[in-house]
Amino acid sequence: MLRCLSRYWHPVLFSLVATLLFFHTACYADEENDTSAQEASSLSLDTDVEVPPTLWQNDDSEETELVVPTMALAPAPPLQPPPMTSVSVMLDWYLSPQHAALLIAKERGLYAAQGLDVDIQSPADPSIAIKLLTAGEIDLALTRQPLLHLHAHQGAPITRIATLIETPLTAVIVRGEPTPDAETTLAGLHYGYTTAEGRDLSIPRLVPRSVQQTDDFSPPVNLHFDPIRAMREGQIDAIADGFYHYLPEQLATEGIDTHVIRFNELDIPNNDGLIVVANSDSLVRRAETWSRFVVAIEQASHWIIDHPSEAWDMLISAYPVLENDIDAAAWEDILRRIALTPSALDSRRYAGFETFLHQMGLTDAMLPVSRLAVDPHLL
């Protein structure tokens, strides 16, 4: 029996020791919990609390700099407006109310709204505008429809893209009062002209070929755009292509009385009195630019018609040279002639004028309308 007890006493002893250790550990844990509870219940605002470093430090011992978003320091740069397209326009002569649509479009910012920076230039010599346009030195030029036809037949690469004034602005300006035998009197006068329009169109209608072949016939004089001096000095009796809104009044200040003979009285077909022409060689390539340019002119024309007094005040404020009695007197009549749809093309009018020139023997053939004039919106 003793041998049997000796065989099992080691396991029994181990179990007893394990049981005692378990009860001792449980008692210690209870005491520790009671102590922690007492300590926790005694915390106050004055109690010092130590936060373990691992809760606020990175694993690395080195401090890291906070990165501030760049937008907080430097806002994004503002959007830049698209670049403006530069366009140079040369007038047909000095500034006058007939250029109102061009000028008002600039003053009201209508060109800028279309992305255009338009530079309006007055020529020192009106004959150079078409030459500069042909050479590519300027982008657009102003002229009259009859001159467009004559230049085109001489090979100038120019095409009408807009109409500013729908009726002729020039006429024959004759010294003195009308006479009963006007036809005979007009045939015997000494004429001067400033452009091919007067030399080739109006003078042949006034002076028959039979008169031109007589010995006492005085050939027409090129006035070089100085008709007032020639009339004042008695070099001529009539001006074949004078601006009838201004020239008679200007001559009146010189003490010279005149009367006006309109071109329709000479059976010259009606035509556009003031047009914008572009270089034909770059017409299609720059069609979008010309379309925007014409949109600005049309907007200006409508505003002028709706606000004629305000338009005149804007003109004389921006261009003081227009503030005179002659221009003021012409304003009302010019308003009635402003084209409200500058891009619109009267093909019949241009084709008819080609026929007229051909019948007069001034041209060998007739050019198609598409060579002479276009609607830029349709290119």
Short mmCIF file of C-alpha atoms in Angstrom, two decimals, residues 1-13:
data_model
loop_
_atom_site.label_atom_id
_atom_site.label_comp_id
_atom_site.label_asym_id
_atom_site.label_seq_id
_atom_site.Cartn_x
_atom_site.Cartn_y
_atom_site.Cartn_z
CA MET A 1 0.00 0.00 0.00
CA LEU A 2 2.79 2.41 0.80
CA ARG A 3 4.21 1.60 -2.60
CA CYS A 4 0.90 2.64 -4.18
CA LEU A 5 0.74 5.98 -2.34
CA SER A 6 4.29 6.81 -3.32
CA ARG A 7 3.31 6.37 -6.95
CA TYR A 8 0.56 9.11 -6.90
CA TRP A 9 1.76 11.71 -4.34
CA HIS A 10 3.55 13.90 -6.88
CA PRO A 11 0.42 14.67 -8.98
CA VAL A 12 -1.65 15.31 -5.89
CA LEU A 13 0.91 17.70 -4.51
#
